[in-house]
């Protein structure tokens, strides 16, 4: 359930009608979440609320996008919503893993919110285990996309113009039968469930994902967010678009540096 921030005088629900909802899957290497961090930080998006749910592991921390000592002590939780009306963009950032058996309730609640808020489309940033690719997926780019039938009608031609590769279906029974093909996204978390549910519900959704391995996944995040930018043009495309993304202050803590004094 979406809860708007209290800006004084009581919370007022922002209008997301016609907006693009951008969100990560909690997937291998946390690549989608890191890419979302870059979008929020670079576009200086405003926090407008949070997503209240019992499907995620509870957590609290200091402001991951702090720019000065004054705002470094602001608290953040496991699922927060940011908005940029000038680009008709709303972002849901997820910062903790899912509780066991809570994938489906979360997807149902999320898609219900998407419908009620009248978002135009959803873009899910995800990742999948590189070591579980089949022979066809080993060729060419490590980036893939998926479109629900309703979004395919609107942007399918654009994806073909960009020469993007659609996520391949793989044999349901490898070595026994190659005729039955299924969508397989190992390490993708809620990606497959959310995509198939969106297909059933008639929601316009795109999945952008990268094959990767666990480790230092910052380079993967830059690759994925640049892939997103080719389509949505969130920032100007230059010779080296990676140099334009603003790294958030919280990334200083990714590899075990000391806790910030502002927490105490």
mmCIF file of C-alpha atoms in Angstrom:
data_model
loop_
_atom_site.group_PDB
_atom_site.id
_atom_site.type_symbol
_atom_site.label_atom_id
_atom_site.label_comp_id
_atom_site.label_asym_id
_atom_site.label_seq_id
_atom_site.Cartn_x
_atom_site.Cartn_y
_atom_site.Cartn_z
ATOM 1 C CA UNK A 1 0.000 0.000 0.000
ATOM 2 C CA UNK A 2 1.328 3.454 -0.953
ATOM 3 C CA UNK A 3 1.532 5.949 1.913
ATOM 4 C CA UNK A 4 2.297 9.567 0.886
ATOM 5 C CA UNK A 5 4.755 11.653 2.865
ATOM 6 C CA UNK A 6 3.321 14.101 5.361
ATOM 7 C CA UNK A 7 4.344 17.495 4.005
ATOM 8 C CA UNK A 8 2.492 19.459 6.667
ATOM 9 C CA UNK A 9 -1.259 19.772 6.933
ATOM 10 C CA UNK A 10 -1.669 16.040 6.439
ATOM 11 C CA UNK A 11 -0.563 13.728 3.621
ATOM 12 C CA UNK A 12 -1.822 14.388 0.120
ATOM 13 C CA UNK A 13 -1.589 11.604 -2.441
ATOM 14 C CA UNK A 14 0.422 12.714 -5.517
ATOM 15 C CA UNK A 15 -1.063 12.222 -8.962
ATOM 16 C CA UNK A 16 0.738 9.527 -10.978
ATOM 17 C CA UNK A 17 -1.739 9.354 -13.859
ATOM 18 C CA UNK A 18 0.140 8.712 -17.095
ATOM 19 C CA UNK A 19 3.484 8.282 -15.307
ATOM 20 C CA UNK A 20 6.066 5.576 -15.979
ATOM 21 C CA UNK A 21 6.749 3.500 -12.868
ATOM 22 C CA UNK A 22 10.384 2.420 -12.656
ATOM 23 C CA UNK A 23 11.354 -0.240 -10.107
ATOM 24 C CA UNK A 24 13.929 -2.975 -9.441
ATOM 25 C CA UNK A 25 13.605 -6.667 -8.905
ATOM 26 C CA UNK A 26 15.615 -7.915 -5.932
ATOM 27 C CA UNK A 27 17.770 -10.138 -8.120
ATOM 28 C CA UNK A 28 21.307 -11.465 -8.508
ATOM 29 C CA UNK A 29 23.954 -8.839 -7.738
ATOM 30 C CA UNK A 30 21.286 -6.285 -6.763
ATOM 31 C CA UNK A 31 21.888 -4.788 -10.204
ATOM 32 C CA UNK A 32 18.388 -3.336 -10.594
ATOM 33 C CA UNK A 33 18.534 -1.649 -7.187
ATOM 34 C CA UNK A 34 21.945 -0.124 -7.933
ATOM 35 C CA UNK A 35 20.672 1.154 -11.285
ATOM 36 C CA UNK A 36 17.641 2.705 -9.568
ATOM 37 C CA UNK A 37 20.012 4.420 -7.114
ATOM 38 C CA UNK A 38 21.762 6.079 -10.055
ATOM 39 C CA UNK A 39 18.454 7.302 -11.514
ATOM 40 C CA UNK A 40 17.195 8.779 -8.226
ATOM 41 C CA UNK A 41 20.522 10.410 -7.394
ATOM 42 C CA UNK A 42 21.200 11.829 -10.860
ATOM 43 C CA UNK A 43 17.713 13.214 -11.429
ATOM 44 C CA UNK A 44 17.552 14.514 -7.837
ATOM 45 C CA UNK A 45 14.134 12.938 -7.414
ATOM 46 C CA UNK A 46 11.881 13.904 -4.509
ATOM 47 C CA UNK A 47 10.697 11.311 -2.023
ATOM 48 C CA UNK A 48 6.890 11.421 -2.049
ATOM 49 C CA UNK A 49 5.997 8.403 0.071
ATOM 50 C CA UNK A 50 6.719 4.821 0.904
ATOM 51 C CA UNK A 51 5.288 1.403 0.125
ATOM 52 C CA UNK A 52 3.951 -0.182 3.298
ATOM 53 C CA UNK A 53 4.158 -3.971 3.088
ATOM 54 C CA UNK A 54 4.836 -6.990 5.282
ATOM 55 C CA UNK A 55 6.390 -8.828 2.320
ATOM 56 C CA UNK A 56 9.860 -7.318 2.733
ATOM 57 C CA UNK A 57 12.407 -7.739 5.502
ATOM 58 C CA UNK A 58 12.054 -4.634 7.750
ATOM 59 C CA UNK A 59 14.974 -2.202 7.692
ATOM 60 C CA UNK A 60 15.817 1.397 8.480
ATOM 61 C CA UNK A 61 18.881 3.486 7.662
ATOM 62 C CA UNK A 62 20.060 6.992 7.020
ATOM 63 C CA UNK A 63 19.455 8.950 3.825
ATOM 64 C CA UNK A 64 21.133 7.014 0.975
ATOM 65 C CA UNK A 65 21.180 10.122 -1.224
ATOM 66 C CA UNK A 66 22.533 12.605 1.334
ATOM 67 C CA UNK A 67 24.208 15.646 -0.213
ATOM 68 C CA UNK A 68 25.067 17.521 2.999
ATOM 69 C CA UNK A 69 25.294 16.966 6.728
ATOM 70 C CA UNK A 70 21.876 18.589 7.158
ATOM 71 C CA UNK A 71 19.998 15.892 5.229
ATOM 72 C CA UNK A 72 22.245 12.926 6.087
ATOM 73 C CA UNK A 73 20.234 12.082 9.224
ATOM 74 C CA UNK A 74 16.932 11.639 7.385
ATOM 75 C CA UNK A 75 15.701 8.069 7.720
ATOM 76 C CA UNK A 76 14.894 5.688 4.894
ATOM 77 C CA UNK A 77 13.095 2.336 4.971
ATOM 78 C CA UNK A 78 12.798 -0.785 2.824
ATOM 79 C CA UNK A 79 10.473 0.490 0.074
ATOM 80 C CA UNK A 80 10.213 4.170 -0.837
ATOM 81 C CA UNK A 81 8.636 6.111 -3.693
ATOM 82 C CA UNK A 82 10.262 9.011 -5.532
ATOM 83 C CA UNK A 83 8.780 11.258 -8.201
ATOM 84 C CA UNK A 84 9.847 13.608 -10.994
ATOM 85 C CA UNK A 85 6.706 15.171 -12.517
ATOM 86 C CA UNK A 86 8.650 17.004 -15.240
ATOM 87 C CA UNK A 87 9.498 13.631 -16.796
ATOM 88 C CA UNK A 88 6.292 11.890 -15.676
ATOM 89 C CA UNK A 89 8.463 9.416 -13.789
ATOM 90 C CA UNK A 90 7.773 7.670 -10.483
ATOM 91 C CA UNK A 91 10.308 5.309 -8.928
ATOM 92 C CA UNK A 92 9.809 2.583 -6.331
ATOM 93 C CA UNK A 93 13.115 1.670 -4.706
ATOM 94 C CA UNK A 94 13.273 -1.632 -2.804
ATOM 95 C CA UNK A 95 16.148 -2.014 -0.331
ATOM 96 C CA UNK A 96 15.613 -5.364 1.392
ATOM 97 C CA UNK A 97 14.920 -8.976 0.351
ATOM 98 C CA UNK A 98 11.525 -10.623 0.279
ATOM 99 C CA UNK A 99 10.201 -12.731 3.109
ATOM 100 C CA UNK A 100 9.721 -16.370 2.122
ATOM 101 C CA UNK A 101 6.410 -17.099 0.334
ATOM 102 C CA UNK A 102 5.592 -13.380 0.074
ATOM 103 C CA UNK A 103 6.343 -12.875 -3.638
ATOM 104 C CA UNK A 104 2.763 -13.305 -4.798
ATOM 105 C CA UNK A 105 1.066 -11.068 -2.176
ATOM 106 C CA UNK A 106 3.566 -8.330 -2.991
ATOM 107 C CA UNK A 107 2.932 -8.593 -6.737
ATOM 108 C CA UNK A 108 -0.819 -8.489 -6.202
ATOM 109 C CA UNK A 109 -0.589 -5.391 -3.983
ATOM 110 C CA UNK A 110 1.822 -3.649 -6.339
ATOM 111 C CA UNK A 111 -0.258 -4.244 -9.466
ATOM 112 C CA UNK A 112 -3.376 -3.125 -7.626
ATOM 113 C CA UNK A 113 -1.589 0.148 -6.816
ATOM 114 C CA UNK A 114 -0.421 0.521 -10.428
ATOM 115 C CA UNK A 115 -4.033 0.259 -11.582
ATOM 116 C CA UNK A 116 -5.468 2.581 -8.934
ATOM 117 C CA UNK A 117 -2.784 5.222 -9.522
ATOM 118 C CA UNK A 118 -3.333 4.987 -13.306
ATOM 119 C CA UNK A 119 0.375 4.639 -14.139
ATOM 120 C CA UNK A 120 0.810 4.328 -17.904
ATOM 121 C CA UNK A 121 3.420 1.581 -17.762
ATOM 122 C CA UNK A 122 5.887 -0.235 -15.518
ATOM 123 C CA UNK A 123 9.586 -0.747 -16.261
ATOM 124 C CA UNK A 124 11.264 -3.447 -14.160
ATOM 125 C CA UNK A 125 15.071 -3.531 -13.933
ATOM 126 C CA UNK A 126 16.384 -7.004 -13.219
ATOM 127 C CA UNK A 127 19.264 -9.455 -13.609
ATOM 128 C CA UNK A 128 19.770 -13.169 -14.112
ATOM 129 C CA UNK A 129 22.552 -15.670 -13.387
ATOM 130 C CA UNK A 130 25.131 -15.543 -16.177
ATOM 131 C CA UNK A 131 26.234 -19.116 -15.523
ATOM 132 C CA UNK A 132 22.758 -20.508 -16.252
ATOM 133 C CA UNK A 133 22.488 -19.178 -19.800
ATOM 134 C CA UNK A 134 21.815 -21.622 -22.606
ATOM 135 C CA UNK A 135 23.886 -21.726 -25.798
ATOM 136 C CA UNK A 136 21.808 -19.095 -27.602
ATOM 137 C CA UNK A 137 22.003 -16.687 -24.661
ATOM 138 C CA UNK A 138 25.799 -16.903 -24.638
ATOM 139 C CA UNK A 139 25.926 -15.100 -27.974
ATOM 140 C CA UNK A 140 26.112 -11.337 -28.327
ATOM 141 C CA UNK A 141 24.970 -8.816 -25.749
ATOM 142 C CA UNK A 142 24.276 -9.792 -22.105
ATOM 143 C CA UNK A 143 21.239 -7.485 -22.110
ATOM 144 C CA UNK A 144 17.670 -8.635 -22.751
ATOM 145 C CA UNK A 145 14.133 -7.230 -22.666
ATOM 146 C CA UNK A 146 10.573 -8.484 -22.276
ATOM 147 C CA UNK A 147 7.302 -6.725 -23.151
ATOM 148 C CA UNK A 148 3.782 -7.620 -22.116
ATOM 149 C CA UNK A 149 1.350 -7.908 -25.066
ATOM 150 C CA UNK A 150 -0.258 -4.550 -24.224
ATOM 151 C CA UNK A 151 3.092 -2.733 -24.271
ATOM 152 C CA UNK A 152 4.308 -4.667 -27.311
ATOM 153 C CA UNK A 153 1.643 -2.911 -29.372
ATOM 154 C CA UNK A 154 2.943 0.490 -28.281
ATOM 155 C CA UNK A 155 6.741 0.133 -28.286
ATOM 156 C CA UNK A 156 7.564 -3.173 -29.977
ATOM 157 C CA UNK A 157 8.596 -1.372 -33.140
ATOM 158 C CA UNK A 158 10.941 0.890 -31.199
ATOM 159 C CA UNK A 159 12.725 -2.110 -29.664
ATOM 160 C CA UNK A 160 13.279 -3.551 -33.122
ATOM 161 C CA UNK A 161 14.686 -0.194 -34.292
ATOM 162 C CA UNK A 162 17.142 -0.321 -31.387
ATOM 163 C CA UNK A 163 18.096 -3.880 -32.403
ATOM 164 C CA UNK A 164 17.485 -5.119 -28.863
ATOM 165 C CA UNK A 165 17.331 -8.837 -28.101
ATOM 166 C CA UNK A 166 14.200 -10.250 -26.512
ATOM 167 C CA UNK A 167 14.694 -12.689 -23.647
ATOM 168 C CA UNK A 168 14.757 -16.169 -25.132
ATOM 169 C CA UNK A 169 12.404 -18.920 -24.018
ATOM 170 C CA UNK A 170 14.253 -22.133 -23.141
ATOM 171 C CA UNK A 171 13.273 -25.784 -23.383
ATOM 172 C CA UNK A 172 11.033 -26.862 -20.536
ATOM 173 C CA UNK A 173 12.602 -30.326 -20.647
ATOM 174 C CA UNK A 174 16.200 -29.949 -21.902
ATOM 175 C CA UNK A 175 17.522 -33.048 -23.635
ATOM 176 C CA UNK A 176 14.060 -34.608 -23.794
ATOM 177 C CA UNK A 177 11.925 -32.178 -25.756
ATOM 178 C CA UNK A 178 12.836 -28.856 -27.358
ATOM 179 C CA UNK A 179 9.308 -28.040 -28.509
ATOM 180 C CA UNK A 180 7.959 -26.790 -25.184
ATOM 181 C CA UNK A 181 9.536 -23.379 -24.492
ATOM 182 C CA UNK A 182 9.202 -21.511 -21.198
ATOM 183 C CA UNK A 183 10.399 -18.223 -19.722
ATOM 184 C CA UNK A 184 13.262 -18.966 -17.342
ATOM 185 C CA UNK A 185 14.960 -16.193 -15.323
ATOM 186 C CA UNK A 186 17.185 -17.850 -12.700
ATOM 187 C CA UNK A 187 18.255 -15.416 -9.997
ATOM 188 C CA UNK A 188 15.609 -12.927 -11.142
ATOM 189 C CA UNK A 189 13.559 -12.857 -7.923
ATOM 190 C CA UNK A 190 10.022 -11.607 -8.601
ATOM 191 C CA UNK A 191 10.757 -10.846 -12.263
ATOM 192 C CA UNK A 192 8.992 -13.781 -13.895
ATOM 193 C CA UNK A 193 5.983 -13.715 -11.561
ATOM 194 C CA UNK A 194 5.476 -9.969 -11.880
ATOM 195 C CA UNK A 195 5.810 -10.130 -15.656
ATOM 196 C CA UNK A 196 3.363 -13.024 -16.109
ATOM 197 C CA UNK A 197 0.853 -11.426 -13.737
ATOM 198 C CA UNK A 198 1.101 -8.160 -15.684
ATOM 199 C CA UNK A 199 0.413 -10.074 -18.890
ATOM 200 C CA UNK A 200 -2.716 -11.575 -17.307
ATOM 201 C CA UNK A 201 -3.882 -8.242 -15.868
ATOM 202 C CA UNK A 202 -3.412 -6.310 -19.111
ATOM 203 C CA UNK A 203 -0.763 -4.026 -17.592
ATOM 204 C CA UNK A 204 1.868 -2.462 -19.820
ATOM 205 C CA UNK A 205 5.208 -3.703 -18.458
ATOM 206 C CA UNK A 206 8.749 -3.887 -19.781
ATOM 207 C CA UNK A 207 11.512 -5.926 -18.175
ATOM 208 C CA UNK A 208 15.106 -4.880 -18.857
ATOM 209 C CA UNK A 209 17.688 -7.305 -17.512
ATOM 210 C CA UNK A 210 21.373 -8.155 -17.602
ATOM 211 C CA UNK A 211 23.082 -11.505 -17.214
ATOM 212 C CA UNK A 212 25.652 -11.184 -14.436
ATOM 213 C CA UNK A 213 27.419 -12.872 -11.516
ATOM 214 C CA UNK A 214 27.639 -11.923 -7.852
ATOM 215 C CA UNK A 215 30.557 -9.660 -6.926
ATOM 216 C CA UNK A 216 31.258 -6.003 -7.588
ATOM 217 C CA UNK A 217 28.113 -5.286 -9.604
ATOM 218 C CA UNK A 218 28.561 -1.529 -9.956
ATOM 219 C CA UNK A 219 29.729 -1.898 -13.598
ATOM 220 C CA UNK A 220 26.641 -4.033 -14.314
ATOM 221 C CA UNK A 221 24.427 -1.292 -12.858
ATOM 222 C CA UNK A 222 25.963 1.302 -15.184
ATOM 223 C CA UNK A 223 25.446 -0.983 -18.187
ATOM 224 C CA UNK A 224 21.803 -1.585 -17.254
ATOM 225 C CA UNK A 225 20.968 2.075 -16.567
ATOM 226 C CA UNK A 226 22.599 3.105 -19.874
ATOM 227 C CA UNK A 227 20.469 0.443 -21.591
ATOM 228 C CA UNK A 228 17.378 1.984 -19.983
ATOM 229 C CA UNK A 229 18.486 5.461 -21.018
ATOM 230 C CA UNK A 230 18.766 4.512 -24.690
ATOM 231 C CA UNK A 231 15.012 3.962 -24.605
ATOM 232 C CA UNK A 232 13.647 6.488 -22.091
ATOM 233 C CA UNK A 233 16.261 9.247 -22.549
ATOM 234 C CA UNK A 234 16.368 10.192 -18.854
ATOM 235 C CA UNK A 235 19.671 12.004 -19.401
ATOM 236 C CA UNK A 236 21.318 13.270 -22.564
ATOM 237 C CA UNK A 237 23.155 10.542 -24.428
ATOM 238 C CA UNK A 238 26.806 11.499 -24.836
ATOM 239 C CA UNK A 239 29.899 9.643 -25.996
ATOM 240 C CA UNK A 240 30.288 8.347 -22.428
ATOM 241 C CA UNK A 241 26.879 8.484 -20.718
ATOM 242 C CA UNK A 242 28.229 6.637 -17.652
ATOM 243 C CA UNK A 243 30.134 9.782 -16.656
ATOM 244 C CA UNK A 244 26.852 11.685 -16.306
ATOM 245 C CA UNK A 245 25.288 9.420 -13.680
ATOM 246 C CA UNK A 246 25.684 10.737 -10.131
ATOM 247 C CA UNK A 247 26.922 8.117 -7.668
ATOM 248 C CA UNK A 248 24.936 8.352 -4.396
ATOM 249 C CA UNK A 249 26.735 8.896 -1.100
ATOM 250 C CA UNK A 250 25.531 5.517 0.239
ATOM 251 C CA UNK A 251 27.758 3.669 -2.246
ATOM 252 C CA UNK A 252 30.737 4.498 -0.034
ATOM 253 C CA UNK A 253 29.438 1.768 2.294
ATOM 254 C CA UNK A 254 29.033 -1.012 -0.282
ATOM 255 C CA UNK A 255 32.225 -2.861 0.599
ATOM 256 C CA UNK A 256 32.360 -2.670 4.373
ATOM 257 C CA UNK A 257 33.498 0.862 5.148
ATOM 258 C CA UNK A 258 32.707 2.205 8.607
ATOM 259 C CA UNK A 259 29.207 3.324 9.525
ATOM 260 C CA UNK A 260 28.529 7.044 9.038
ATOM 261 C CA UNK A 261 28.695 9.075 12.293
ATOM 262 C CA UNK A 262 25.273 10.587 11.458
ATOM 263 C CA UNK A 263 23.669 7.275 12.427
ATOM 264 C CA UNK A 264 24.658 7.714 16.075
#
